[in-house]
XYZ file of C-alpha atoms in Angstrom:
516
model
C 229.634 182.822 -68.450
C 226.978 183.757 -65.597
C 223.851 181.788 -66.374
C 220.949 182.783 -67.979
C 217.359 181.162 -67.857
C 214.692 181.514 -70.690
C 212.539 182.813 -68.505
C 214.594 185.847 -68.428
C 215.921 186.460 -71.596
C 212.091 186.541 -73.317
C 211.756 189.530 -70.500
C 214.551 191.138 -73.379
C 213.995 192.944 -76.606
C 213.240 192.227 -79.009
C 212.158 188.524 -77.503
C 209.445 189.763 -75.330
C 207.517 189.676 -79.039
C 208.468 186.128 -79.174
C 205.884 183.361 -79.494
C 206.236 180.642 -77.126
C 205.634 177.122 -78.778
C 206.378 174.613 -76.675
C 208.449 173.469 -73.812
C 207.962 176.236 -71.244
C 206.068 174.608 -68.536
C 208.237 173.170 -66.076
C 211.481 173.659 -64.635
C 213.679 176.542 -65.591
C 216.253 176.066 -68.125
C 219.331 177.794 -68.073
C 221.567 179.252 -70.681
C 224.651 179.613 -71.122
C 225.619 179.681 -74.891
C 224.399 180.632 -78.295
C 225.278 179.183 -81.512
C 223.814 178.225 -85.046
C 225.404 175.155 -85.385
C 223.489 172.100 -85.058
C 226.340 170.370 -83.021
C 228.133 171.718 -80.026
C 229.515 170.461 -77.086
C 228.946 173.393 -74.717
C 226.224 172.726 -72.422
C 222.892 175.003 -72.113
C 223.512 175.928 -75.541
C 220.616 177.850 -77.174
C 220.256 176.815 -81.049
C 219.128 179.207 -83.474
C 217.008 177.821 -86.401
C 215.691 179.562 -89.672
C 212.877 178.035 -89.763
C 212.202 176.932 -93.542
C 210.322 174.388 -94.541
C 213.481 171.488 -94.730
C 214.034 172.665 -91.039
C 211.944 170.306 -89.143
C 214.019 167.287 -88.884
C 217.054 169.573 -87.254
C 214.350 170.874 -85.261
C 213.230 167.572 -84.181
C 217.072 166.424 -83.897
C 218.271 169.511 -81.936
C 215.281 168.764 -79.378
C 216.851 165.167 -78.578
C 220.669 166.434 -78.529
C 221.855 166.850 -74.945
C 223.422 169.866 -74.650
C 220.633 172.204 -76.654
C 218.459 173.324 -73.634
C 216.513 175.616 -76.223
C 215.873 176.567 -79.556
C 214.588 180.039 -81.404
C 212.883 179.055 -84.395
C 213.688 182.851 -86.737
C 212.883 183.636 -90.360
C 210.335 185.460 -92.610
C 208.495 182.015 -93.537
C 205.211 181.487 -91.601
C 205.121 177.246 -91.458
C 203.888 175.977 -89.039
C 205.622 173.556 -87.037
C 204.217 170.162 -87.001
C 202.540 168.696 -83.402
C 204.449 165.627 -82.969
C 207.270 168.065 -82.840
C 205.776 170.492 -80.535
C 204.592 167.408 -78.125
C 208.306 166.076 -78.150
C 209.053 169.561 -76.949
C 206.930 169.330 -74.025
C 207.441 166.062 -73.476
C 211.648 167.079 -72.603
C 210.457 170.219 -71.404
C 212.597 172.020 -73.754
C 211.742 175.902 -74.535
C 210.711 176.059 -78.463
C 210.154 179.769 -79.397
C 209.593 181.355 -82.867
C 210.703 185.117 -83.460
C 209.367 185.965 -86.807
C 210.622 188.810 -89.123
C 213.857 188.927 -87.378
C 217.305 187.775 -88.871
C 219.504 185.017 -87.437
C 222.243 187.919 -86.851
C 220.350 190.051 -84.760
C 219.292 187.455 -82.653
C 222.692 186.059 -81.852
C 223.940 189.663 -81.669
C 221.288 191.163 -79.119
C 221.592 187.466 -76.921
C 225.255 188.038 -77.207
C 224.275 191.947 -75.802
C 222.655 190.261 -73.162
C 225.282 187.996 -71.957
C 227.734 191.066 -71.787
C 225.606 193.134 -69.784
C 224.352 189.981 -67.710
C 227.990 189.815 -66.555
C 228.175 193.222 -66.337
C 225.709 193.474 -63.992
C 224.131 196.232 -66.402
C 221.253 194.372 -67.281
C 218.652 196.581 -65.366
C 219.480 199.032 -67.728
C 217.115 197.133 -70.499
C 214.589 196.645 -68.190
C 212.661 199.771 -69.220
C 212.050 198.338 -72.806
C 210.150 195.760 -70.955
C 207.696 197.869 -69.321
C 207.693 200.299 -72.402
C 206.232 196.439 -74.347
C 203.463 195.698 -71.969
C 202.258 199.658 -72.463
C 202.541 199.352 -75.978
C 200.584 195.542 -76.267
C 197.411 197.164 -74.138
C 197.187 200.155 -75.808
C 197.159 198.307 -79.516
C 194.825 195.661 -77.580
C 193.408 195.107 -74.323
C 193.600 194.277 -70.901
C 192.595 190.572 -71.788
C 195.338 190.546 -73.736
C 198.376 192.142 -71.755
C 197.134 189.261 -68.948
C 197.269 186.608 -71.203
C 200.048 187.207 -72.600
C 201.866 187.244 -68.685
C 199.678 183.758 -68.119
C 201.557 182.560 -71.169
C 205.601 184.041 -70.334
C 205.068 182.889 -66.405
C 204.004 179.755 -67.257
C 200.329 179.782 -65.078
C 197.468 181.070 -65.116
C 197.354 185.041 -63.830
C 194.613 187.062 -63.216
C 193.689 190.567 -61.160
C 191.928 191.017 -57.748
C 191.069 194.685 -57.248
C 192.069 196.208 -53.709
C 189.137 194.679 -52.043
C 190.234 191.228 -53.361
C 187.323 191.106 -55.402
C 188.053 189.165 -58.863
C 188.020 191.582 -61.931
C 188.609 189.626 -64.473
C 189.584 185.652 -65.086
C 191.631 183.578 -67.464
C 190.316 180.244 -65.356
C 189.287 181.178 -62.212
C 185.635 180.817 -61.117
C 183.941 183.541 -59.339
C 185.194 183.531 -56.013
C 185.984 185.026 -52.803
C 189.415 185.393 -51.627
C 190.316 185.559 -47.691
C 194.031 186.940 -46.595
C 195.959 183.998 -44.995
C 199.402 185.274 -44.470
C 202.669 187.573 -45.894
C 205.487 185.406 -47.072
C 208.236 187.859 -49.536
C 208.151 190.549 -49.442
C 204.917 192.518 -51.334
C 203.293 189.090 -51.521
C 200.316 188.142 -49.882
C 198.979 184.384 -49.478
C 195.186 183.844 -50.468
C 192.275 181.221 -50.036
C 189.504 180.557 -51.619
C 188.182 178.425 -48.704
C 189.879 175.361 -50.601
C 192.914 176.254 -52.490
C 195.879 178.854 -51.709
C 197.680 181.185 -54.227
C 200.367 183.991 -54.308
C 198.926 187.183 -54.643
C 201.466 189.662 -55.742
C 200.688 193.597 -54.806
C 200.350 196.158 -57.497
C 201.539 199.182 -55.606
C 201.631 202.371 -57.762
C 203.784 205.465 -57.955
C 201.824 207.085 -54.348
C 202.554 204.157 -52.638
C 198.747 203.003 -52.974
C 197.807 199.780 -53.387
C 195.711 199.071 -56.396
C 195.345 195.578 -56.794
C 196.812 192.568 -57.024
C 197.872 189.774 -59.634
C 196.503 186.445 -58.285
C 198.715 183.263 -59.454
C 197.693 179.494 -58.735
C 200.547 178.226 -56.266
C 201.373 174.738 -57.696
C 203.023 173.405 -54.749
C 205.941 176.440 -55.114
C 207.405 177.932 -52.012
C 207.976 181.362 -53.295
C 207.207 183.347 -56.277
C 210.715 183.028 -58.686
C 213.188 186.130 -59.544
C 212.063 186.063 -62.862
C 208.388 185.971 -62.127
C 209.229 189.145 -59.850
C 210.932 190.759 -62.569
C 208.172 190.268 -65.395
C 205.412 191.188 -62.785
C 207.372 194.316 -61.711
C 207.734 195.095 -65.328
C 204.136 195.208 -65.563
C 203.176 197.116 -62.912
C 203.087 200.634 -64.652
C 200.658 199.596 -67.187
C 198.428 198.001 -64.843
C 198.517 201.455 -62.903
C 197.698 203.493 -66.357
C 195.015 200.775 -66.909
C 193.604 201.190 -63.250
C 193.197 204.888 -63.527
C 191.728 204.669 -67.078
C 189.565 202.195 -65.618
C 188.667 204.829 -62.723
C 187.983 207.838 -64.768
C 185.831 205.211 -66.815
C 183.779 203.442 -64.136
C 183.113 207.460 -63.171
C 181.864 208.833 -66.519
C 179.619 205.603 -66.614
C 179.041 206.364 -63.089
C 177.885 209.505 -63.470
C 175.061 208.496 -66.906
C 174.012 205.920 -65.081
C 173.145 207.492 -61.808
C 171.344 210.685 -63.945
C 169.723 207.929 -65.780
C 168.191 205.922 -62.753
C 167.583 209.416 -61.273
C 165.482 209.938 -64.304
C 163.763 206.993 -64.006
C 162.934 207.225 -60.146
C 161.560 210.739 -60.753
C 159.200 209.996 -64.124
C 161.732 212.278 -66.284
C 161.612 209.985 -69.288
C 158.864 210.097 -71.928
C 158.291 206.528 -73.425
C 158.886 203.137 -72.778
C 160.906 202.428 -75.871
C 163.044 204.940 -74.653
C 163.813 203.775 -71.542
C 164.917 200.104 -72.870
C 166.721 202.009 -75.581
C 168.544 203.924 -72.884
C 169.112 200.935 -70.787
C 170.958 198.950 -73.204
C 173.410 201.837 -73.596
C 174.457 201.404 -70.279
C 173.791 197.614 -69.999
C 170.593 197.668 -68.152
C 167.448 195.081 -68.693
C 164.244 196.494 -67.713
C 160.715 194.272 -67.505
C 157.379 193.865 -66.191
C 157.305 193.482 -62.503
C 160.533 195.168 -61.433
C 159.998 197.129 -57.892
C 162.202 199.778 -55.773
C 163.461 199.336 -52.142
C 164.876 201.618 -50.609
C 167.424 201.929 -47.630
C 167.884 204.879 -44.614
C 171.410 204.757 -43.821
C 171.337 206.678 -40.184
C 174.498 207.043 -38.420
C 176.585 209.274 -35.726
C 179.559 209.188 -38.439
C 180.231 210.349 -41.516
C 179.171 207.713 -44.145
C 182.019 208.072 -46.708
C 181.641 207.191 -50.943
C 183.455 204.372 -50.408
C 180.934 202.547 -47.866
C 178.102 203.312 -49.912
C 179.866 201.715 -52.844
C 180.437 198.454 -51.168
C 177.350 198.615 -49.674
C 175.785 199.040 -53.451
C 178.495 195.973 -54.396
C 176.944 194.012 -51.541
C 173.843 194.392 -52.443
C 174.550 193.474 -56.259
C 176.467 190.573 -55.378
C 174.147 189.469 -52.735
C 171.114 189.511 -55.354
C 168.014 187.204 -55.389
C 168.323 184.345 -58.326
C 166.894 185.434 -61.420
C 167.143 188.905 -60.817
C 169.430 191.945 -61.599
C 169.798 194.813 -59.496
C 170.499 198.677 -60.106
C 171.515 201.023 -57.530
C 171.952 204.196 -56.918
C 172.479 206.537 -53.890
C 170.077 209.373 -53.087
C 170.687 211.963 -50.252
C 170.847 209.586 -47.320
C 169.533 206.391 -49.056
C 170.995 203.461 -51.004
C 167.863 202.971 -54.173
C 167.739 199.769 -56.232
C 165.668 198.815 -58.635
C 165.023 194.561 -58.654
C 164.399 193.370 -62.230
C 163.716 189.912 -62.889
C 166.051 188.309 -65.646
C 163.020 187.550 -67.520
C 159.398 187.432 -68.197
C 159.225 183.749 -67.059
C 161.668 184.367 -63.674
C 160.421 183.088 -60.546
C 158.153 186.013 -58.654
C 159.296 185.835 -54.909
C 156.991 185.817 -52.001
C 157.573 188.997 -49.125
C 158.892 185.770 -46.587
C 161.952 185.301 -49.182
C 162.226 188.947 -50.024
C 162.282 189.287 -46.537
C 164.578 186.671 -45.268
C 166.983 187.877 -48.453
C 166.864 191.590 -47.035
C 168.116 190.663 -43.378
C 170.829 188.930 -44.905
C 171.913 191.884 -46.577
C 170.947 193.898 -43.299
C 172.863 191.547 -41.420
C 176.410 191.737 -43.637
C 176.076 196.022 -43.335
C 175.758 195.608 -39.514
C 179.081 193.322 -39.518
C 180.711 195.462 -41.900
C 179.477 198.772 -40.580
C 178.140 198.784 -37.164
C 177.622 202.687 -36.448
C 175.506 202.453 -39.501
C 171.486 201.281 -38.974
C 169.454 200.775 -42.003
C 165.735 200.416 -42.460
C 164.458 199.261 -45.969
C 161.127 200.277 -47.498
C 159.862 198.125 -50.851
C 157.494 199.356 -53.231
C 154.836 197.449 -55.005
C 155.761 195.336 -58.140
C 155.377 197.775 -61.344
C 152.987 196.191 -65.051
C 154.819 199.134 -66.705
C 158.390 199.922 -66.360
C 157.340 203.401 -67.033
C 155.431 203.379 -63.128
C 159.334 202.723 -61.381
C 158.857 206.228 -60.336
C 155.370 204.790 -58.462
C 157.394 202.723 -56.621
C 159.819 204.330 -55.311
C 157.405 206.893 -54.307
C 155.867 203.920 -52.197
C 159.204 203.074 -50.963
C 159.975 206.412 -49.333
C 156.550 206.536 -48.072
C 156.828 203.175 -46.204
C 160.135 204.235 -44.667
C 158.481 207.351 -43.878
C 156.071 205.101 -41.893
C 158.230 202.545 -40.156
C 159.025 205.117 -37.055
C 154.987 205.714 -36.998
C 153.156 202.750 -37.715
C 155.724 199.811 -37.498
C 158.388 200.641 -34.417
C 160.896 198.387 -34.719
C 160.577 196.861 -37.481
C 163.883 197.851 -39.651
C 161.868 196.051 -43.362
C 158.658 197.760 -44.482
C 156.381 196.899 -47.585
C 154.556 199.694 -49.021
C 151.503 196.681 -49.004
C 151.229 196.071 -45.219
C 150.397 199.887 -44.376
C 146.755 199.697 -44.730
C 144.940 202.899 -44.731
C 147.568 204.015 -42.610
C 149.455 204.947 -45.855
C 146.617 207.324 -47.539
C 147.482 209.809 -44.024
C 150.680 210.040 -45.830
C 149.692 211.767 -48.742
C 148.037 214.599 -46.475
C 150.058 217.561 -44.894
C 150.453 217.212 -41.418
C 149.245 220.300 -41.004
C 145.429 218.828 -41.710
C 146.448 215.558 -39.745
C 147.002 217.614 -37.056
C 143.596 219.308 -37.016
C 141.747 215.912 -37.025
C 144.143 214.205 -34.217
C 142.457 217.817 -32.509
C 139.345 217.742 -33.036
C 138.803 214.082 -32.082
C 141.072 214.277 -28.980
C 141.842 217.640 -27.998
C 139.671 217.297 -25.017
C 140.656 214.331 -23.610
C 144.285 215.519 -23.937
C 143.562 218.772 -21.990
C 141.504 216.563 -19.608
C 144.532 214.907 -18.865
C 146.829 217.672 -18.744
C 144.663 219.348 -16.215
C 143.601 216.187 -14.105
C 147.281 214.387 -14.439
C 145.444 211.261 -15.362
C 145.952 209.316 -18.670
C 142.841 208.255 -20.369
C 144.511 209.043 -24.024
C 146.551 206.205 -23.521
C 143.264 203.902 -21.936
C 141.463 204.467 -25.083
C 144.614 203.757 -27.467
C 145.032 200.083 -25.760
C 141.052 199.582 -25.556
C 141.232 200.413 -29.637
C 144.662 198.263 -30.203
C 142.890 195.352 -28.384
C 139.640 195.272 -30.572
C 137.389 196.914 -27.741
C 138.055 193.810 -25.300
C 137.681 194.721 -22.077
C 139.602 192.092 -20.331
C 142.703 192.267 -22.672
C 142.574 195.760 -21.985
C 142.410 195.600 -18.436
C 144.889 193.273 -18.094
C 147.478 195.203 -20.432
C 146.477 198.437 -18.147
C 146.755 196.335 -14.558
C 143.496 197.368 -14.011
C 140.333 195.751 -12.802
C 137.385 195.431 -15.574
C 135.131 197.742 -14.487
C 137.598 200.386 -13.609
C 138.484 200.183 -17.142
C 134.316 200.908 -17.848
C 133.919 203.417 -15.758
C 137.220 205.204 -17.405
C 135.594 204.714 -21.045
C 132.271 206.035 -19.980
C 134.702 209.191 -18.219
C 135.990 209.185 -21.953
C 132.698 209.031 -23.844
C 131.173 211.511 -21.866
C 134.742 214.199 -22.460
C 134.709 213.914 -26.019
C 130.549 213.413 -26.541
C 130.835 210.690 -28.244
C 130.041 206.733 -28.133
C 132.371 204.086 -28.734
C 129.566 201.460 -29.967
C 129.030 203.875 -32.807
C 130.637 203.046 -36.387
C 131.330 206.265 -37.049
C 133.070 207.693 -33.900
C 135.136 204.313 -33.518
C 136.953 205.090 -36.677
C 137.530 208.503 -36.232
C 138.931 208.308 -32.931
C 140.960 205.825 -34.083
C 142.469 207.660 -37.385
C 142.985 210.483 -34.529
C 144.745 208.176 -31.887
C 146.762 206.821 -35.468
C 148.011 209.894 -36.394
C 148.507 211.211 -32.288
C 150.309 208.525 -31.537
C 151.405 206.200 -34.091
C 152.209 209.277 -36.536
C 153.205 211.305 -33.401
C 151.987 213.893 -35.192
């Protein structure tokens, strides 16, 4: 008779709902025979035991006897069987398995079914039943426990990467990150966690998409097994249902939590008992001094939902100790909100905020070089009820960063100065001051084709220091006096006087710097 391993025939109705006791780990056994007798001289013989309570010492015997490489424990009786048994089990690495509420005939009659069809070569005609069993044990369950219940038939520890190799959930693993090493068989991918390998098998689904993958420890195996390959492409279905469950989930929740951060952001909720209230629907924390940053994605190319979402993952991920982080995406901006974990978490100084932002900066450009970002951050918030205050200051300090900071790509709302009151006036006004304060001189040097606008914006950047001045403008000291006294006497004023220094330089501010 063609042989038959264990491994296999539990991939089988009806003993895919068996329960494995003992004896599985290690290598496969094969076999070849069923019988109820205790005695039998054909080797790989699988025993079949009612398992009453007088059956323990034929258990125990059947587990030494050399040509039993298995036994199916059957029965309506629920005894347990005793440890010392179950250790011996392990101990010769002999598959103990208990099939309850199932007869000894039916048993011997669907193994005997199997061996026909085995040598047949019909058996891929059950193999339906097995992926109709892993559909039926997550939708009377859960995911948790369709996985464990593989971990437990394979004989290792399984669990699921998404398609960006990003752990979803573990049986043993730790957090990590996984790094693509090489393709051995076919559909099978070899990963690192920067210290040990595994097989990762890919979950490809009807479109020819690939959704995911099931990540198994390697233990010093070549290959992933037939079997193995047969029970994971048994399962593949189900995790395909589960994945676009999961989808259509992740969207609704998508979808309540974006309105509800919108909501937030834009002062659209009432109370602040309502907003925790809210929060803990949707798994959110919110406490005294939380602030919003907020981050210009500019870009020559199109900037697609699925960038923004890893860039929202990266910056979750990524996160400052002792904090959480919401995001959301608004027009052209990725928004978080930074909470602290809780009241006593550590407060961070701008340097660390800072150095923590051009990290982040840093892994976009790598990731995404046609995309430039510049982050604004808005003051830390008493009352979660103010978020909206903050991102307000946000916006306004990215609004600033091409006027009053150049280069710089990370702008707190705190370091604008005054320079961030001209923000809440229409430029419109602005533009009348810059005027009044300047429009001479810029006519002056429109007419004359000299530049004395940009004389007295280095004289003001410089603190009124002549030589500084002079030496930025490559000119000699007194040439620069004689070009301020050209100035004073243009615009009628004098630039030793309190008053005219600071309006011409809120004028050359908003001119220049505002290039308004």
């Amino acid at each position: 008779m063609i042989s038959l391993t264990y491994e296999r025939l539990i991939t089988y109705n009806p003993f895919f709902y068996s329960e494995i006791l003992a004896g599985w780990k290690g290598k496969q056994h094969a076999c070849h025979h069923v019988t109820f007798e205790e005695e039998t001289t054909i080797s790989n013989s699988l025993l079949l035991i009612d398992c009453s309570s007088d059956a323990f010492s034929t258990i125990e015997q059947s587990i030494e006897a050399e040509h039993i490489s298995g036994i199916i424990l059957y029965g309506h009786s629920l005894y347990d069987v005793p440890s010392y048994i179950l250790e011996e089990a392990n101990e010769k690495n002999k598959p103990l398995i208990r099939l309850k509420h199932i007869d000894g005939q039916t048993i011997y009659d669907a193994i005997q079914e199997i061996f026909l069809l085995q040598k047949s070569n019909l058996l891929s005609i059950k193999q339906s039943e097995l992926s109709t069993y892993w559909l039926h044990l997550y939708n009377e369950n859960d995911i948790q426990t369709l996985w464990n219940r593989l971990s437990e038939i394979i004989g290792r520890k399984v669990t699921f990467l998404n398609n960006q190799k990003q752990l979803v959930s573990s049986l043993e693993f730790s957090s990590k990150e996984f790094t693509f090493v090489e393709t051995t068989q076919k559909n099978i991918d070899i990963l690192t966690d920067g210290q040990l390998t595994y097989f990762a098998y890919q979950i490809i689904d009807t479109k020819n998409q690939l959704i995911g993958y099931f990540l198994l420890d390697k233990q010093d195996r070549e290959i992933i097994s037939e079997e193995e390959l047969h029970i994971l492409g048994s399962i593949t279905p189900t995790m395909c249902t589960w994945m676009k469950q999961e989808k259509l989930t992740q969207n609704i929740h998508l979808k309540y939590k974006d309105q509800f951060l919108f909501d937030i952001l834009n002062n659209n909720i009432e109370t602040e008992s309502e907003l925790i209230q809210l929060g803990r629907l949707l798994e959110m924390q919110f406490l005294p001094n939380t602030y919003v940053l907020a981050t210009n994605l500019n870009s020559d190319k199109i900037i697609t939902k699925e960038i923004i979402s890893n860039m929202e993952s990266i910056l979750i991920r990524n996160k400052l100790e002792e904090t959480h982080i919401y995001t959301t995406h608004l027009s052209h901006r990725i928004v978080a909100i930074v909470v602290p974990k809780s009241t006593k978490s550590k407060l961070y100084a701008k340097a660390e905020i800072n150095e923590w932002l051009q990290s982040i900066q840093h892994t976009f450009s790598e990731l995404y070089p046609f995309i430039s970002t510049f982050i604004g951050i808005g003051r830390t918030q008493s009352s979660i009820l103010d978020l909206h205050i903050s991102f307000q200051e946000a916006k306004i300090a990215l609004q600033m960063h091409n006027f009053f900071h150049g280069t710089n790509s990370i702008i707190h709302y705190n370091d604008l100065g005054y320079i961030r009151l001209l923000s809440y006036i229409h430029h419109e006004l602005l533009d009348d001051f810059a005027s009044l304060y300047l429009g001479k001189l810029q006519r002056y040097d429109n007419e004359n084709g000299t530049d004395l606008i940009q004389t007295l914006y280095t004289y003001c950047n410089q603190n009124g220091d002549i030589f500084k001045t002079a030496n930025l403008l490559f000119i000699h000291p007194n040439t620069l006096r004689q070009r301020l006294k050209k100035i004073e006497s243009i615009l009628q004023i004098q630039l030793d006087q309190y008053t005219d220094l600071v309006n011409i330089i809120l004028a050359l501010k908003i001119s220049i710097d505002m290039n308004i």
